């Protein structure tokens, strides 16, 4: 099959079709992708334009709030369509990119669900995106295996975790595929191929095509996904509600629309998730024009801070009222080989997960299989014989107000914190533009969200002329000085060979560009994507 033969109508591919592409981009799969793009791309573009308009209104002084026009949706009694049997117990979920070894190890871990990620933990290089689709197809069919260079073999266990696919956010394109000359939405590319190749096998083994949806900002975006899902179901003669989705509440505008989001997606929704790192990033980005909402060091932004606690409690209360799961956030810590350090790591994870479980979350996220037993033990203890905590309604809670969700946050801005932000962001950006979106840095498994918080925090401090705890004003000049110094620290830490063989200078230039620009750049992955193969 030639590349040319796979082009239907006005859908065009810039990459040559090798063996991998031919397996995934079959004529039938491309035809389905073409149908989705032709029907839904224009509306997706309108939704992105609406985001810009909404942000302009916030910048002019109209703070986010609950929507008066949808009061009836918030006040009426209704519930989502239902939750499939294999998703009723999600007490521990592991997340990670879609490379072959990771997929096997994650599915074999002591967890209930593996979220295979085409989004924040994957740098969407063409070969990685195609390989990821092949790896998930093989995982679903049960044929996946991997042999390392050292000769170690990896195979699926008898009872692997349930698989959920996270597609790219609406803002990300797939630049290697165009429709009438315009790059298509990465989200539709990821959804179309995973759904098309796997729905039959998933349904045959008692599961289904399940998705995580990131970066949603408005209920209209959830309604768009509902139309996409319903079209796919009708196209392949599947009952309504076959496709299920868990939507991440990781933007500040979305926290005010959780009822509306669940209602718009009620045929397909099974829950919402506290994407807390991206939520902090979104708080900074959304309220960037407000000097009284400038956040302190990233390291002190824990879930007991009032604005984050309000977010978590409102999500649990909203979800459980609607019969939907309320999933907790990520433990990004990595186990240590040093026994004493590892005890400290596991103690931190235990405390974090206990807070989530006691608050009423139905499950939680980890980034490393070595944390699975610890997280599982906490939820086992709190849940007892229950599969989930849908019975925890939090009806005794005082109403969570807009003021509580927007509350300013106390805490110091330190030079040490600023330097740490620079080091982490530069190392993450270097890895991302080199094709790796999931990176262990200083004992944490980092994805794009950490780098986003790091660079937007500094942008915010410069923009609002804040002062560090040691009395130094945060200026562009100070940032550039610290960037130069921390780049040398990174050079010393990673070694000369790794530094000179990597793309650290390019990463530092991109970090400088997005941290000192007059207007805050929405996502570092947008300019980063231009540097990615």
Short mmCIF file of C-alpha atoms in Angstrom, two decimals, residues 38-411:
data_model
loop_
_atom_site.label_atom_id
_atom_site.label_comp_id
_atom_site.label_asym_id
_atom_site.label_seq_id
_atom_site.Cartn_x
_atom_site.Cartn_y
_atom_site.Cartn_z
CA UNK A 38 -14.71 16.66 8.42
CA UNK A 39 -17.60 16.70 10.91
CA UNK A 40 -15.99 17.99 14.10
CA UNK A 41 -12.85 20.01 13.36
CA UNK A 42 -14.60 23.31 12.60
CA UNK A 43 -16.50 23.22 15.89
CA UNK A 44 -13.30 22.36 17.75
CA UNK A 45 -11.73 25.49 16.27
CA UNK A 46 -14.73 27.52 17.48
CA UNK A 47 -14.30 26.09 20.98
CA UNK A 48 -10.65 27.20 21.03
CA UNK A 49 -11.72 30.68 19.90
CA UNK A 50 -14.26 30.74 22.75
CA UNK A 51 -11.43 30.03 25.22
CA UNK A 52 -9.60 33.12 24.03
CA UNK A 53 -12.72 35.25 24.37
CA UNK A 54 -13.39 33.91 27.87
CA UNK A 55 -9.81 34.70 28.94
CA UNK A 56 -10.08 38.23 27.58
CA UNK A 57 -13.19 38.78 29.73
CA UNK A 58 -11.35 37.48 32.81
CA UNK A 59 -8.38 39.74 32.05
CA UNK A 60 -10.78 42.70 31.93
CA UNK A 61 -11.98 41.98 35.47
CA UNK A 62 -14.77 39.41 35.14
CA UNK A 63 -13.62 36.66 37.51
CA UNK A 64 -14.70 33.05 36.83
CA UNK A 65 -17.99 32.15 38.50
CA UNK A 66 -20.84 29.67 38.39
CA UNK A 67 -23.07 30.20 35.34
CA UNK A 68 -26.45 31.77 36.10
CA UNK A 69 -28.05 30.43 32.91
CA UNK A 70 -27.42 26.81 33.95
CA UNK A 71 -28.69 27.04 37.53
CA UNK A 72 -31.38 24.43 36.80
CA UNK A 73 -28.75 21.84 35.78
CA UNK A 74 -26.96 22.40 39.10
CA UNK A 75 -30.16 22.30 41.16
CA UNK A 76 -32.16 19.53 39.45
CA UNK A 77 -31.76 15.87 40.41
CA UNK A 78 -30.30 13.73 37.61
CA UNK A 79 -27.52 11.17 37.24
CA UNK A 80 -25.11 9.91 34.59
CA UNK A 81 -26.16 6.90 32.50
CA UNK A 82 -24.08 4.38 34.48
CA UNK A 83 -20.67 2.81 35.10
CA UNK A 84 -19.50 -0.47 33.47
CA UNK A 85 -18.72 -3.39 35.79
CA UNK A 86 -14.96 -3.32 35.17
CA UNK A 87 -14.76 0.38 36.15
CA UNK A 88 -16.66 0.10 39.44
CA UNK A 89 -13.42 -0.31 41.42
CA UNK A 90 -10.72 2.18 40.46
CA UNK A 91 -9.02 2.65 43.82
CA UNK A 92 -5.52 2.89 42.34
CA UNK A 93 -4.69 3.96 38.78
CA UNK A 94 -1.21 4.15 37.29
CA UNK A 95 -0.43 6.61 34.51
CA UNK A 96 2.35 6.78 31.97
CA UNK A 97 3.33 7.06 28.33
CA UNK A 98 2.55 4.46 25.68
CA UNK A 99 5.99 2.97 25.11
CA UNK A 100 5.98 -0.82 24.98
CA UNK A 101 7.80 -1.74 28.20
CA UNK A 102 5.82 0.85 30.18
CA UNK A 103 2.50 -0.48 28.88
CA UNK A 104 3.36 -4.04 30.01
CA UNK A 105 4.72 -3.02 33.42
CA UNK A 106 1.78 -0.71 34.11
CA UNK A 107 -0.84 -3.28 33.15
CA UNK A 108 0.94 -5.84 35.38
CA UNK A 109 1.23 -3.52 38.40
CA UNK A 110 -0.87 -3.92 41.56
CA UNK A 111 -3.43 -1.39 40.31
CA UNK A 112 -6.99 -1.45 38.99
CA UNK A 113 -6.49 0.81 35.94
CA UNK A 114 -3.68 1.90 33.62
CA UNK A 115 -4.16 5.27 31.94
CA UNK A 116 -2.10 5.05 28.75
CA UNK A 117 -1.15 8.61 27.95
CA UNK A 118 -0.87 10.34 24.58
CA UNK A 119 -0.96 13.70 26.36
CA UNK A 120 1.17 15.26 29.12
CA UNK A 121 3.61 12.37 29.58
CA UNK A 122 4.22 11.85 25.85
CA UNK A 123 6.17 14.13 23.55
CA UNK A 124 4.07 13.53 20.41
CA UNK A 125 6.81 12.71 17.95
CA UNK A 126 5.25 10.95 14.95
CA UNK A 127 7.01 7.62 15.50
CA UNK A 128 6.08 7.60 19.21
CA UNK A 129 2.41 8.30 18.49
CA UNK A 130 2.23 5.50 15.91
CA UNK A 131 4.20 3.09 18.12
CA UNK A 132 1.86 3.92 21.00
CA UNK A 133 -1.18 2.92 18.96
CA UNK A 134 0.48 -0.38 18.01
CA UNK A 135 1.43 -1.04 21.65
CA UNK A 136 -2.12 -0.46 22.88
CA UNK A 137 -3.58 -2.59 20.09
CA UNK A 138 -1.24 -5.44 21.07
CA UNK A 139 -2.06 -4.96 24.76
CA UNK A 140 -5.79 -5.15 24.09
CA UNK A 141 -5.36 -8.28 21.97
CA UNK A 142 -3.16 -9.83 24.67
CA UNK A 143 -0.21 -10.37 22.32
CA UNK A 144 2.09 -7.62 23.59
CA UNK A 145 5.63 -8.63 24.60
CA UNK A 146 8.99 -6.90 24.88
CA UNK A 147 12.60 -8.05 25.12
CA UNK A 148 15.19 -5.62 26.45
CA UNK A 149 18.70 -5.23 25.03
CA UNK A 150 19.91 -7.26 28.02
CA UNK A 151 17.61 -10.10 26.97
CA UNK A 152 14.96 -9.68 29.67
CA UNK A 153 11.46 -10.61 28.48
CA UNK A 154 8.24 -8.83 29.45
CA UNK A 155 4.74 -10.32 29.00
CA UNK A 156 1.26 -9.57 30.28
CA UNK A 157 0.09 -11.27 33.46
CA UNK A 158 -3.14 -13.27 33.54
CA UNK A 159 -5.27 -10.44 34.98
CA UNK A 160 -3.95 -7.09 33.73
CA UNK A 161 -5.38 -3.76 34.81
CA UNK A 162 -8.24 -2.12 32.92
CA UNK A 163 -6.96 0.08 30.09
CA UNK A 164 -8.01 3.71 29.63
CA UNK A 165 -6.56 5.87 26.85
CA UNK A 166 -5.86 9.57 27.42
CA UNK A 167 -5.99 11.52 24.18
CA UNK A 168 -4.35 14.86 23.52
CA UNK A 169 -6.07 18.06 24.60
CA UNK A 170 -8.20 20.09 22.20
CA UNK A 171 -5.45 22.71 21.80
CA UNK A 172 -2.88 20.27 20.39
CA UNK A 173 -2.67 19.57 16.67
CA UNK A 174 -1.29 16.54 14.86
CA UNK A 175 0.94 18.49 12.52
CA UNK A 176 1.78 15.50 10.30
CA UNK A 177 -1.83 15.14 9.13
CA UNK A 178 -3.74 17.96 7.45
CA UNK A 179 -7.32 18.53 6.36
CA UNK A 180 -7.60 21.03 3.52
CA UNK A 181 -4.09 22.19 4.42
CA UNK A 182 -4.78 22.70 8.14
CA UNK A 183 -3.26 20.46 10.84
CA UNK A 184 -5.94 18.23 12.35
CA UNK A 185 -6.76 17.98 16.10
CA UNK A 186 -4.44 15.53 17.87
CA UNK A 187 -7.39 14.53 20.05
CA UNK A 188 -9.38 13.22 17.08
CA UNK A 189 -6.33 11.41 15.68
CA UNK A 190 -5.71 9.62 19.01
CA UNK A 191 -9.38 8.83 19.61
CA UNK A 192 -10.11 7.59 16.09
CA UNK A 193 -7.22 5.15 15.92
CA UNK A 194 -7.52 3.74 19.44
CA UNK A 195 -11.28 3.32 19.14
CA UNK A 196 -11.23 1.89 15.62
CA UNK A 197 -8.58 -0.76 16.25
CA UNK A 198 -9.68 -1.86 19.71
CA UNK A 199 -13.41 -1.51 20.37
CA UNK A 200 -14.30 -5.03 19.17
CA UNK A 201 -11.62 -6.77 21.24
CA UNK A 202 -12.35 -4.63 24.29
CA UNK A 203 -16.07 -5.40 24.17
CA UNK A 204 -15.44 -9.10 23.52
CA UNK A 205 -13.52 -9.41 26.77
CA UNK A 206 -16.10 -7.56 28.87
CA UNK A 207 -14.45 -4.13 28.84
CA UNK A 208 -14.95 -1.23 26.48
CA UNK A 209 -13.43 1.79 24.75
CA UNK A 210 -12.62 4.00 27.75
CA UNK A 211 -11.00 7.44 27.59
CA UNK A 212 -9.56 10.18 29.77
CA UNK A 213 -10.24 13.71 28.45
CA UNK A 214 -7.73 16.44 29.46
CA UNK A 215 -7.65 20.23 29.67
CA UNK A 216 -11.40 20.87 29.31
CA UNK A 217 -12.37 24.48 30.03
CA UNK A 218 -16.12 24.61 29.36
CA UNK A 219 -19.20 22.39 29.29
CA UNK A 220 -19.52 23.06 25.57
CA UNK A 221 -16.26 21.14 25.07
CA UNK A 222 -17.74 18.15 26.94
CA UNK A 223 -20.84 18.42 24.73
CA UNK A 224 -18.53 18.32 21.67
CA UNK A 225 -16.96 15.10 22.92
CA UNK A 226 -20.42 13.65 23.53
CA UNK A 227 -21.26 14.27 19.87
CA UNK A 228 -17.96 12.68 18.76
CA UNK A 229 -18.61 9.61 20.89
CA UNK A 230 -22.24 9.29 19.80
CA UNK A 231 -21.24 9.56 16.14
CA UNK A 232 -18.66 6.77 16.59
CA UNK A 233 -21.22 4.56 18.35
CA UNK A 234 -23.80 5.08 15.61
CA UNK A 235 -21.20 4.61 12.86
CA UNK A 236 -20.34 1.14 14.19
CA UNK A 237 -23.87 0.18 15.40
CA UNK A 238 -22.98 0.25 19.10
CA UNK A 239 -25.46 1.02 21.90
CA UNK A 240 -25.46 4.58 23.23
CA UNK A 241 -23.06 4.85 26.16
CA UNK A 242 -20.66 2.14 24.97
CA UNK A 243 -17.82 4.69 24.97
CA UNK A 244 -17.03 5.91 28.48
CA UNK A 245 -14.93 8.86 29.56
CA UNK A 246 -13.42 10.27 32.72
CA UNK A 247 -12.83 13.97 32.36
CA UNK A 248 -10.02 15.79 34.13
CA UNK A 249 -10.96 18.92 36.04
CA UNK A 250 -7.58 20.57 35.67
CA UNK A 251 -8.51 24.09 34.59
CA UNK A 252 -9.91 26.84 36.77
CA UNK A 253 -12.85 27.67 34.45
CA UNK A 254 -13.98 24.01 34.46
CA UNK A 255 -14.29 23.80 38.26
CA UNK A 256 -17.27 26.16 38.05
CA UNK A 257 -18.97 23.94 35.44
CA UNK A 258 -18.64 20.40 36.80
CA UNK A 259 -22.38 19.76 36.92
CA UNK A 260 -22.80 21.12 33.42
CA UNK A 261 -19.85 19.05 32.12
CA UNK A 262 -21.24 15.82 33.58
CA UNK A 263 -24.70 16.68 32.24
CA UNK A 264 -23.43 17.40 28.72
CA UNK A 265 -21.50 14.12 28.73
CA UNK A 266 -23.99 12.13 30.83
CA UNK A 267 -24.39 9.26 28.33
CA UNK A 268 -20.64 8.68 28.34
CA UNK A 269 -19.22 10.14 31.57
CA UNK A 270 -18.15 7.86 34.42
CA UNK A 271 -16.30 10.40 36.54
CA UNK A 272 -14.15 13.45 37.01
CA UNK A 273 -10.53 13.59 38.13
CA UNK A 274 -8.59 16.14 40.21
CA UNK A 275 -5.72 16.98 37.85
CA UNK A 276 -4.17 19.06 40.56
CA UNK A 277 -0.81 20.03 39.02
CA UNK A 278 -2.41 21.32 35.85
CA UNK A 279 -5.09 22.96 37.99
CA UNK A 280 -2.44 25.04 39.77
CA UNK A 281 -0.97 25.95 36.38
CA UNK A 282 -4.43 26.96 35.17
CA UNK A 283 -5.05 29.07 38.32
CA UNK A 284 -1.89 31.05 37.49
CA UNK A 285 -2.70 31.33 33.80
CA UNK A 286 -6.37 32.23 34.22
CA UNK A 287 -5.76 34.85 36.92
CA UNK A 288 -2.57 36.19 35.36
CA UNK A 289 -3.86 39.78 35.35
CA UNK A 290 -4.62 39.84 39.09
CA UNK A 291 -1.70 40.92 41.32
CA UNK A 292 -3.54 39.72 44.45
CA UNK A 293 -3.70 36.12 43.12
CA UNK A 294 0.04 35.53 42.67
CA UNK A 295 1.01 32.14 44.08
CA UNK A 296 4.00 31.33 46.32
CA UNK A 297 6.67 28.68 45.73
CA UNK A 298 5.38 25.64 43.87
CA UNK A 299 6.75 23.39 46.61
CA UNK A 300 4.30 24.72 49.24
CA UNK A 301 1.17 24.31 47.09
CA UNK A 302 -0.22 21.23 48.83
CA UNK A 303 -3.83 20.01 48.78
CA UNK A 304 -4.53 21.44 52.23
CA UNK A 305 -4.27 24.99 50.85
CA UNK A 306 -7.78 26.53 51.00
CA UNK A 307 -8.29 27.04 47.24
CA UNK A 308 -7.13 23.47 46.49
CA UNK A 309 -9.09 21.88 49.34
CA UNK A 310 -12.27 23.63 48.13
CA UNK A 311 -11.68 22.29 44.61
CA UNK A 312 -11.25 18.71 45.82
CA UNK A 313 -14.29 18.79 48.13
CA UNK A 314 -16.56 20.34 45.49
CA UNK A 315 -15.49 17.74 42.93
CA UNK A 316 -16.32 14.86 45.30
CA UNK A 317 -19.68 16.34 46.29
CA UNK A 318 -20.66 17.08 42.68
CA UNK A 319 -19.62 13.73 41.27
CA UNK A 320 -21.22 11.56 43.92
CA UNK A 321 -24.50 13.42 43.70
CA UNK A 322 -24.54 12.53 40.00
CA UNK A 323 -23.49 8.88 40.41
CA UNK A 324 -20.03 9.60 38.97
CA UNK A 325 -16.60 8.78 40.34
CA UNK A 326 -14.42 11.44 41.95
CA UNK A 327 -10.83 10.45 41.24
CA UNK A 328 -7.94 11.84 43.26
CA UNK A 329 -4.65 13.30 42.12
CA UNK A 330 -1.17 12.14 41.23
CA UNK A 331 1.58 10.89 43.52
CA UNK A 332 4.57 11.75 41.36
CA UNK A 333 7.18 10.47 43.82
CA UNK A 334 9.58 7.73 42.73
CA UNK A 335 10.75 4.98 45.12
CA UNK A 336 14.36 5.36 46.28
CA UNK A 337 17.01 2.64 46.41
CA UNK A 338 18.14 4.08 49.76
CA UNK A 339 15.98 2.37 52.46
CA UNK A 340 15.73 5.45 54.70
CA UNK A 341 14.84 7.77 51.82
CA UNK A 342 12.36 5.23 50.52
CA UNK A 343 10.59 5.11 53.90
CA UNK A 344 10.21 8.89 53.69
CA UNK A 345 8.85 8.63 50.12
CA UNK A 346 6.30 6.01 51.11
CA UNK A 347 5.29 7.96 54.24
CA UNK A 348 4.57 11.03 52.06
CA UNK A 349 2.54 8.96 49.61
CA UNK A 350 0.63 7.31 52.48
CA UNK A 351 -0.29 10.67 54.05
CA UNK A 352 -1.37 12.17 50.70
CA UNK A 353 -3.51 9.17 49.75
CA UNK A 354 -5.05 8.90 53.21
CA UNK A 355 -6.22 12.53 52.93
CA UNK A 356 -7.79 11.77 49.54
CA UNK A 357 -9.46 8.57 50.71
CA UNK A 358 -10.82 10.16 53.90
CA UNK A 359 -12.20 13.08 51.86
CA UNK A 360 -14.22 10.62 49.76
CA UNK A 361 -12.25 10.12 46.56
CA UNK A 362 -12.98 6.82 44.83
CA UNK A 363 -9.40 6.26 43.78
CA UNK A 364 -6.07 7.89 43.15
CA UNK A 365 -3.16 8.15 40.71
CA UNK A 366 0.44 6.98 40.96
CA UNK A 367 3.27 7.37 38.45
CA UNK A 368 5.44 4.40 39.46
CA UNK A 369 4.59 0.71 40.08
CA UNK A 370 6.69 0.83 43.25
CA UNK A 371 4.02 3.00 44.91
CA UNK A 372 1.12 0.71 44.05
CA UNK A 373 1.15 -1.42 47.22
CA UNK A 374 1.29 1.65 49.48
CA UNK A 375 -1.56 3.47 47.73
CA UNK A 376 -3.62 0.27 47.52
CA UNK A 377 -3.22 -0.42 51.26
CA UNK A 378 -4.54 3.05 52.15
CA UNK A 379 -7.65 2.75 49.97
CA UNK A 380 -8.23 -0.85 51.09
CA UNK A 381 -8.21 0.36 54.68
CA UNK A 382 -10.64 3.23 54.09
CA UNK A 383 -12.97 1.50 51.62
CA UNK A 384 -13.23 -1.80 53.47
CA UNK A 385 -15.71 -4.01 51.61
CA UNK A 386 -16.87 -1.19 49.31
CA UNK A 387 -15.68 -1.02 45.68
CA UNK A 388 -15.84 2.78 45.70
CA UNK A 389 -17.09 5.71 47.77
CA UNK A 390 -20.13 6.80 45.78
CA UNK A 391 -22.02 6.65 49.11
CA UNK A 392 -19.94 9.56 50.50
CA UNK A 393 -22.11 12.51 49.55
CA UNK A 394 -20.52 15.28 51.70
CA UNK A 395 -24.02 16.69 52.17
CA UNK A 396 -23.02 18.22 55.50
CA UNK A 397 -20.43 20.44 53.79
CA UNK A 398 -21.00 24.16 53.64
CA UNK A 399 -21.51 25.28 50.03
CA UNK A 400 -18.22 25.87 48.20
CA UNK A 401 -18.30 29.45 46.95
CA UNK A 402 -16.57 31.12 44.05
CA UNK A 403 -14.55 33.13 46.59
CA UNK A 404 -13.27 29.89 48.15
CA UNK A 405 -12.21 28.51 44.75
CA UNK A 406 -10.45 31.76 43.87
CA UNK A 407 -8.92 32.41 47.30
CA UNK A 408 -5.40 33.89 47.26
CA UNK A 409 -2.73 31.59 48.71
CA UNK A 410 -0.23 32.53 51.41
CA UNK A 411 3.40 31.45 51.34
#
